[in-house]
Tab-separated table of C-alpha atoms and ligand atoms in Angstrom:
chain	number	residue	atom	x	y	z
A	1	MET	CA	10.259	22.460	-102.569
A	2	THR	CA	13.531	22.757	-100.649
A	3	SER	CA	15.896	21.008	-103.078
A	4	SER	CA	16.441	20.541	-106.837
A	5	SER	CA	14.341	17.848	-108.489
A	6	SER	CA	16.251	15.380	-110.671
A	7	LYS	CA	14.735	16.742	-113.907
A	8	SER	CA	16.070	20.230	-113.160
A	9	ILE	CA	19.584	18.894	-112.523
A	10	LYS	CA	21.926	19.957	-115.317
A	11	ASN	CA	25.084	21.133	-113.621
A	12	ILE	CA	27.004	18.847	-111.307
A	13	CYS	CA	30.030	19.700	-109.249
A	14	VAL	CA	32.355	16.921	-108.108
A	15	VAL	CA	34.631	17.954	-105.232
A	16	GLY	CA	37.850	15.919	-105.380
A	17	ALA	CA	39.423	14.744	-108.654
A	18	GLY	CA	40.847	11.479	-107.305
A	19	GLN	CA	39.968	8.053	-108.709
A	20	MET	CA	36.403	8.106	-107.301
A	21	GLY	CA	35.668	11.714	-108.277
A	22	ILE	CA	36.925	11.264	-111.822
A	23	GLY	CA	34.889	8.081	-112.281
A	24	ILE	CA	31.746	9.787	-110.947
A	25	GLY	CA	32.302	12.809	-113.216
A	26	LEU	CA	32.844	10.647	-116.269
A	27	VAL	CA	29.644	8.652	-115.732
A	28	ALA	CA	27.619	11.806	-115.002
A	29	ALA	CA	28.928	13.457	-118.210
A	30	ARG	CA	28.833	10.401	-120.453
A	31	VAL	CA	25.760	8.460	-119.340
A	32	ALA	CA	23.552	11.153	-117.739
A	33	LYS	CA	24.804	13.837	-120.194
A	34	LEU	CA	25.271	16.464	-117.471
A	35	ASN	CA	27.719	19.371	-117.241
A	36	ILE	CA	30.497	18.572	-114.783
A	37	GLN	CA	32.838	20.828	-112.905
A	38	PHE	CA	35.603	19.251	-110.830
A	39	VAL	CA	36.778	21.231	-107.811
A	40	ASP	CA	40.248	20.333	-106.579
A	41	SER	CA	43.020	22.529	-105.206
A	42	ASN	CA	45.782	20.283	-106.611
A	43	PRO	CA	46.338	21.113	-110.324
A	44	ASP	CA	48.490	17.980	-110.872
A	45	GLN	CA	45.704	15.790	-109.530
A	46	VAL	CA	43.173	17.449	-111.865
A	47	GLN	CA	45.492	17.092	-114.865
A	48	ARG	CA	46.185	13.414	-114.099
A	49	GLY	CA	42.483	12.750	-113.518
A	50	LEU	CA	41.358	14.425	-116.739
A	51	ALA	CA	44.048	12.581	-118.714
A	52	PHE	CA	42.809	9.269	-117.261
A	53	LEU	CA	39.191	10.207	-118.056
A	54	ASP	CA	40.183	10.953	-121.644
A	55	SER	CA	42.084	7.656	-121.904
A	56	LEU	CA	38.858	5.812	-121.020
A	57	LEU	CA	36.970	7.778	-123.714
A	58	ILE	CA	39.719	7.068	-126.273
A	59	LYS	CA	39.524	3.343	-125.441
A	60	ASP	CA	35.764	3.455	-126.070
A	61	VAL	CA	36.322	5.209	-129.420
A	62	THR	CA	38.920	2.575	-130.385
A	63	ARG	CA	36.479	-0.200	-129.495
A	64	GLY	CA	33.618	1.436	-131.429
A	65	ARG	CA	31.530	2.149	-128.295
A	66	CYS	CA	31.693	5.913	-128.763
A	67	THR	CA	32.378	8.201	-131.734
A	68	GLU	CA	35.094	10.842	-131.886
A	69	ASP	CA	32.330	13.499	-131.937
A	70	GLU	CA	30.782	12.060	-128.781
A	71	ARG	CA	34.194	12.097	-127.077
A	72	THR	CA	34.624	15.784	-128.003
A	73	GLU	CA	31.086	16.563	-126.853
A	74	VAL	CA	31.529	14.822	-123.466
A	75	LYS	CA	34.842	16.637	-122.904
A	76	SER	CA	33.247	19.992	-123.790
A	77	ARG	CA	30.880	19.564	-120.836
A	78	ILE	CA	33.717	19.019	-118.348
A	79	SER	CA	35.572	21.844	-116.598
A	80	SER	CA	37.456	22.412	-113.364
A	81	ALA	CA	37.932	25.045	-110.666
A	82	PRO	CA	40.659	25.267	-108.018
A	83	SER	CA	38.362	26.072	-105.071
A	84	ILE	CA	34.765	26.170	-103.898
A	85	SER	CA	34.849	29.975	-103.863
A	86	GLU	CA	35.797	29.973	-107.573
A	87	MET	CA	33.388	27.275	-108.767
A	88	ASN	CA	30.283	27.903	-110.887
A	89	THR	CA	26.902	27.405	-109.349
A	90	ALA	CA	25.595	23.825	-109.416
A	91	ASP	CA	22.293	21.978	-109.001
A	92	PHE	CA	23.892	18.962	-107.377
A	93	VAL	CA	27.288	18.463	-105.713
A	94	ILE	CA	28.999	15.143	-105.086
A	95	GLU	CA	31.886	15.339	-102.625
A	96	ALA	CA	34.521	12.633	-103.137
A	97	VAL	CA	37.541	13.611	-101.024
A	98	SER	CA	39.425	11.304	-98.645
A	99	GLU	CA	37.777	9.746	-95.579
A	100	ASN	CA	38.412	12.605	-93.165
A	101	VAL	CA	35.403	13.838	-91.227
A	102	GLN	CA	36.841	17.285	-90.433
A	103	LEU	CA	37.741	17.891	-94.087
A	104	LYS	CA	34.296	16.786	-95.246
A	105	ARG	CA	32.538	19.014	-92.685
A	106	LYS	CA	34.644	21.996	-93.785
A	107	ILE	CA	33.733	21.348	-97.437
A	108	PHE	CA	30.012	21.069	-96.644
A	109	ARG	CA	30.107	24.308	-94.651
A	110	GLU	CA	31.822	26.124	-97.541
A	111	LEU	CA	29.486	24.618	-100.164
A	112	SER	CA	26.361	25.676	-98.321
A	113	GLU	CA	27.743	29.199	-97.884
A	114	LYS	CA	28.488	29.443	-101.621
A	115	LEU	CA	25.500	27.698	-103.247
A	116	PRO	CA	21.748	28.394	-103.283
A	117	GLN	CA	19.532	26.571	-100.814
A	118	GLU	CA	17.997	24.226	-103.417
A	119	THR	CA	21.375	22.663	-104.341
A	120	ILE	CA	21.631	19.071	-103.173
A	121	LEU	CA	24.897	18.195	-101.443
A	122	ALA	CA	25.819	14.499	-101.624
A	123	THR	CA	28.815	12.832	-100.013
A	124	ASN	CA	30.528	9.746	-101.411
A	125	THR	CA	31.773	8.833	-97.937
A	126	SER	CA	32.241	5.096	-97.534
A	127	SER	CA	31.698	4.946	-93.788
A	128	ILE	CA	31.305	8.315	-92.032
A	129	SER	CA	27.941	9.381	-90.582
A	130	ILE	CA	25.874	11.389	-93.091
A	131	THR	CA	24.128	13.084	-90.166
A	132	LYS	CA	27.493	14.284	-88.814
A	133	ILE	CA	28.600	15.664	-92.200
A	134	ALA	CA	25.159	17.236	-92.803
A	135	SER	CA	25.196	19.129	-89.508
A	136	ALA	CA	28.058	21.286	-90.854
A	137	ALA	CA	25.836	22.495	-93.733
A	138	ARG	CA	23.280	25.301	-93.523
A	139	TRP	CA	20.485	23.107	-94.866
A	140	PRO	CA	21.059	19.549	-93.596
A	141	GLU	CA	17.767	18.468	-95.221
A	142	ASN	CA	19.537	18.815	-98.604
A	143	VAL	CA	22.470	16.567	-97.634
A	144	VAL	CA	22.541	12.867	-98.522
A	145	GLY	CA	24.952	9.932	-98.842
A	146	MET	CA	25.644	8.663	-102.377
A	147	HIS	CA	28.220	5.906	-102.125
A	148	PHE	CA	29.705	4.780	-105.454
A	149	MET	CA	31.892	1.682	-105.868
A	150	ASN	CA	35.349	1.623	-107.437
A	151	PRO	CA	35.861	1.618	-110.438
A	152	VAL	CA	32.793	3.793	-110.840
A	153	PRO	CA	32.382	3.381	-114.638
A	154	VAL	CA	32.310	-0.419	-114.232
A	155	MET	CA	30.502	-1.053	-110.940
A	156	ARG	CA	26.715	-0.960	-111.169
A	157	LEU	CA	25.853	-0.113	-107.566
A	158	VAL	CA	25.273	3.112	-105.685
A	159	GLU	CA	24.277	2.962	-102.014
A	160	ILE	CA	21.963	5.809	-101.017
A	161	ILE	CA	21.992	6.867	-97.375
A	162	PRO	CA	19.611	9.445	-95.914
A	163	GLY	CA	20.881	11.234	-92.805
A	164	LEU	CA	18.615	11.993	-89.868
A	165	GLN	CA	17.431	15.280	-91.434
A	166	THR	CA	17.500	14.399	-95.181
A	167	SER	CA	14.222	15.451	-96.857
A	168	GLY	CA	12.068	13.212	-99.042
A	169	ASP	CA	12.648	15.583	-102.023
A	170	THR	CA	16.429	15.265	-101.642
A	171	LEU	CA	16.208	11.499	-101.444
A	172	ASP	CA	13.911	11.210	-104.497
A	173	ALA	CA	16.141	13.465	-106.623
A	174	THR	CA	19.256	11.509	-105.600
A	175	LEU	CA	17.662	8.155	-106.452
A	176	GLU	CA	16.603	9.500	-109.864
A	177	LEU	CA	20.046	10.935	-110.568
A	178	ALA	CA	21.709	7.605	-109.757
A	179	GLN	CA	19.290	5.928	-112.197
A	180	ARG	CA	20.074	8.534	-114.883
A	181	MET	CA	23.733	7.589	-114.369
A	182	GLY	CA	22.778	3.989	-115.174
A	183	LYS	CA	23.265	2.696	-111.627
A	184	THR	CA	21.233	0.318	-109.498
A	185	THR	CA	20.565	1.702	-106.029
A	186	THR	CA	20.209	0.214	-102.583
A	187	MET	CA	19.196	2.133	-99.489
A	188	SER	CA	20.978	1.905	-96.161
A	189	GLN	CA	20.416	3.332	-92.723
A	190	ASP	CA	22.993	5.926	-91.657
A	191	VAL	CA	25.193	3.470	-89.739
A	192	PRO	CA	29.014	3.096	-89.819
A	193	GLY	CA	30.072	1.500	-93.127
A	194	PHE	CA	26.461	1.374	-94.390
A	195	ILE	CA	25.822	-2.013	-96.091
A	196	ALA	CA	28.828	-2.519	-98.379
A	197	ASN	CA	31.665	-1.663	-96.041
A	198	ARG	CA	29.993	-3.112	-92.937
A	199	LEU	CA	30.370	-6.470	-94.696
A	200	LEU	CA	33.371	-5.962	-96.991
A	201	MET	CA	35.884	-4.348	-94.608
A	202	PRO	CA	35.731	-6.969	-91.824
A	203	TYR	CA	36.315	-9.550	-94.620
A	204	ILE	CA	39.386	-7.678	-95.897
A	205	ASN	CA	40.599	-7.064	-92.335
A	206	GLU	CA	40.282	-10.782	-91.532
A	207	ALA	CA	42.346	-11.596	-94.628
A	208	MET	CA	45.078	-9.305	-93.198
A	209	VAL	CA	44.818	-11.118	-89.851
A	210	ALA	CA	45.125	-14.458	-91.686
A	211	LEU	CA	48.265	-13.181	-93.434
A	212	GLN	CA	49.661	-11.817	-90.170
A	213	GLU	CA	49.079	-15.173	-88.424
A	214	GLY	CA	50.792	-17.048	-91.244
A	215	ILE	CA	47.697	-19.119	-92.017
A	216	ALA	CA	48.688	-19.041	-95.694
A	217	THR	CA	50.637	-16.999	-98.234
A	218	ARG	CA	49.068	-13.849	-99.680
A	219	GLU	CA	48.660	-15.673	-103.001
A	220	ASP	CA	46.891	-18.656	-101.411
A	221	ILE	CA	44.559	-16.428	-99.397
A	222	ASP	CA	43.610	-14.555	-102.573
A	223	THR	CA	43.325	-17.619	-104.807
A	224	THR	CA	41.163	-19.421	-102.236
A	225	MET	CA	38.638	-16.596	-102.131
A	226	LYS	CA	38.846	-15.675	-105.828
A	227	LEU	CA	38.307	-19.173	-107.170
A	228	GLY	CA	36.508	-20.561	-104.118
A	229	THR	CA	33.833	-17.867	-103.970
A	230	ASN	CA	33.921	-16.706	-107.599
A	231	THR	CA	34.870	-13.070	-107.007
A	232	PRO	CA	36.946	-10.999	-109.481
A	233	MET	CA	39.704	-10.305	-106.930
A	234	GLY	CA	40.878	-11.972	-103.731
A	235	PRO	CA	40.582	-9.846	-100.554
A	236	LEU	CA	44.261	-8.803	-100.400
A	237	THR	CA	44.359	-7.759	-104.076
A	238	LEU	CA	41.096	-5.900	-103.512
A	239	ALA	CA	42.553	-4.149	-100.441
A	240	ASP	CA	45.515	-2.924	-102.533
A	241	PHE	CA	43.074	-1.801	-105.243
A	242	ILE	CA	40.877	0.157	-102.787
A	243	GLY	CA	43.914	1.551	-100.923
A	244	LEU	CA	45.153	0.235	-97.574
A	245	ASP	CA	44.810	3.729	-96.052
A	246	THR	CA	41.136	3.796	-97.050
A	247	CYS	CA	40.584	0.277	-95.648
A	248	LEU	CA	42.256	1.310	-92.374
A	249	ALA	CA	40.230	4.546	-92.137
A	250	ILE	CA	36.979	2.601	-92.615
A	251	MET	CA	37.955	-0.067	-90.041
A	252	LYS	CA	38.732	2.718	-87.554
A	253	VAL	CA	35.275	4.223	-88.075
A	254	LEU	CA	33.624	0.804	-87.582
A	255	HIS	CA	35.730	0.123	-84.468
A	256	GLU	CA	35.277	3.558	-82.871
A	257	GLU	CA	31.597	4.021	-83.699
A	258	LEU	CA	30.380	0.484	-83.034
A	259	GLY	CA	32.727	-0.113	-80.087
A	260	ASP	CA	33.061	-3.843	-80.749
A	261	SER	CA	36.538	-5.429	-80.676
A	262	LYS	CA	35.614	-7.582	-83.683
A	263	TYR	CA	36.177	-4.472	-85.825
A	264	ARG	CA	39.711	-3.798	-84.470
A	265	PRO	CA	42.007	-3.033	-87.442
A	266	ALA	CA	44.615	-5.735	-88.116
A	267	VAL	CA	48.056	-4.772	-86.752
A	268	LEU	CA	49.557	-5.596	-90.169
A	269	LEU	CA	47.133	-3.234	-91.918
A	270	GLN	CA	48.216	-0.370	-89.645
A	271	LYS	CA	51.887	-1.295	-90.119
A	272	TYR	CA	51.687	-1.242	-93.934
A	273	VAL	CA	49.953	2.137	-93.879
A	274	ASP	CA	52.599	3.474	-91.460
A	275	ALA	CA	55.262	2.322	-93.949
A	276	GLY	CA	53.526	4.184	-96.783
A	277	TRP	CA	52.555	0.881	-98.431
A	278	LEU	CA	49.129	2.038	-99.546
A	279	GLY	CA	48.493	-0.391	-102.409
A	280	VAL	CA	48.377	0.122	-106.176
A	281	LYS	CA	48.435	3.932	-105.891
A	282	SER	CA	51.794	4.018	-104.046
A	283	GLY	CA	53.413	1.202	-106.049
A	284	ARG	CA	53.518	-1.118	-103.058
A	285	GLY	CA	50.959	-2.584	-100.707
A	286	ILE	CA	50.456	-6.238	-99.924
A	287	TYR	CA	51.901	-6.813	-103.395
A	288	LYS	CA	54.427	-4.781	-105.395
A	289	TYR	CA	53.353	-2.877	-108.525
A	290	GLU	CA	55.693	-1.692	-111.275
B	1	CAA	N1	38.305	2.998	-114.152
B	1	CAA	C1	37.505	2.732	-115.196
B	1	CAA	N2	37.431	1.529	-115.797
B	1	CAA	C2	38.251	0.568	-115.332
B	1	CAA	C3	39.136	0.774	-114.268
B	1	CAA	C4	39.143	2.057	-113.673
B	1	CAA	N3	39.907	2.343	-112.615
B	1	CAA	N4	39.804	-0.383	-114.036
B	1	CAA	C5	39.358	-1.266	-114.924
B	1	CAA	N5	38.416	-0.695	-115.694
B	1	CAA	C6	37.683	-1.303	-116.796
B	1	CAA	C7	38.616	-1.671	-117.904
B	1	CAA	O1	38.890	-0.555	-118.710
B	1	CAA	C8	37.818	-2.746	-118.626
B	1	CAA	O2	36.820	-2.136	-119.405
B	1	CAA	P1	36.487	-2.690	-120.871
B	1	CAA	O3	35.969	-4.063	-120.693
B	1	CAA	O4	35.475	-1.716	-121.334
B	1	CAA	O5	37.761	-2.640	-121.600
B	1	CAA	C9	37.086	-3.455	-117.483
B	1	CAA	O6	37.118	-2.544	-116.366
B	1	CAA	C10	37.772	-4.738	-117.111
B	1	CAA	O7	39.114	-4.425	-116.813
B	1	CAA	P2	40.333	-5.396	-117.102
B	1	CAA	O8	40.001	-6.269	-118.276
B	1	CAA	O9	41.565	-4.585	-117.161
B	1	CAA	O10	40.498	-6.247	-115.773
B	1	CAA	P3	39.493	-7.184	-115.017
B	1	CAA	O11	38.618	-7.971	-115.921
B	1	CAA	O12	40.352	-7.873	-114.048
B	1	CAA	O13	38.531	-6.182	-114.216
B	1	CAA	C11	37.968	-4.905	-112.339
B	1	CAA	C12	39.018	-5.183	-113.403
B	1	CAA	C13	36.695	-4.342	-112.979
B	1	CAA	C14	38.553	-3.853	-111.392
B	1	CAA	C15	37.621	-6.250	-111.601
B	1	CAA	O14	38.807	-6.837	-111.147
B	1	CAA	C16	36.698	-6.074	-110.434
B	1	CAA	O15	35.486	-5.972	-110.586
B	1	CAA	N6	37.260	-6.068	-109.212
B	1	CAA	C17	36.491	-5.904	-107.991
B	1	CAA	C18	36.146	-4.458	-107.808
B	1	CAA	C19	35.361	-4.236	-106.558
B	1	CAA	O16	35.046	-5.111	-105.772
B	1	CAA	N7	35.041	-2.955	-106.319
B	1	CAA	C20	34.384	-2.533	-105.112
B	1	CAA	C21	35.425	-2.079	-104.158
B	1	CAA	S1	34.700	-1.568	-102.652
B	1	CAA	C22	34.278	0.003	-102.917
B	1	CAA	O17	34.516	0.616	-103.913
B	1	CAA	C23	33.583	0.626	-101.772
B	1	CAA	C24	34.433	1.343	-100.834
B	1	CAA	O18	33.930	2.260	-100.224
B	1	CAA	C25	35.803	0.940	-100.489
């Protein structure tokens, strides 16, 4: 046995307390009833994230979906540490930092230096090669892709992606953990964008091209796709929700790794990111937010 089995998983570490990390931590603590430690070097980010997590628990108490005791109990199993060197040991780590391959490789190197060999190291990357991230770790057989969708507490899917060296034990434990978290899983090859973003990002990018070419207003592009294909958000609203910087980073991975001009990022997408218009999180993207 080279990695933890799902039944022995009790302590999870989530690296990165941004919107994805916080959502993953909440579901792991609330649904799978695991102990969670967030690792993030930015204390403001951790404080904001934990306050948001608590606001979701309070809403559930208000709506009668959770008792006050359960809220206290879930919170008692959540802690944080400012760095990997100061974190507690963990059976399973889920990395959820921004889409930067060098940063992710550094984190995986540090994690595998700090933690015992049997710890499984999962990355929530939305497009970067699992094999490339895994090669920075001491035991690449224990590294796997575990791609959650945003907002994590609401979305039912997790894509599981084995890298070239991922072991069968690691894969089995990851599938079981996702099920314990109440998620449905799909399995993808380790290819740029996996399944979800290979299909979703060219769609969002094409909506940016349509806007850039003046085919229609942003509202008409969104309304056409929202009402015409029965999706909760039109592509431009969804792009703002995901973050235009994230959309651009994923398009760049698709374009560079697959080498096909059909994945070239829209000029307007690059321009908005250059302007700091990143979507909901920066108060302005394709739309303005108060
Ligand atoms: N975190 C946790 N819960 C959230 C949330 C968040 N960030 N945002 C909304 N919710 C919850 C709300 O609290 C609410 O829950 P309750 O019913 O329990 O009260 C529920 O979601 C519905 O929210 P609202 O009523 O406020 O709004 P809505 O009905 O318009 O739904 C939405 C909001 C769930 C975000 C919906 O618009 C939606 O499903 N949008 C599409 C999301 C999507 O496509 N996600 C995938 C993005 S791609 C991705 O994640 C992959 C990647 O790598 C980029």
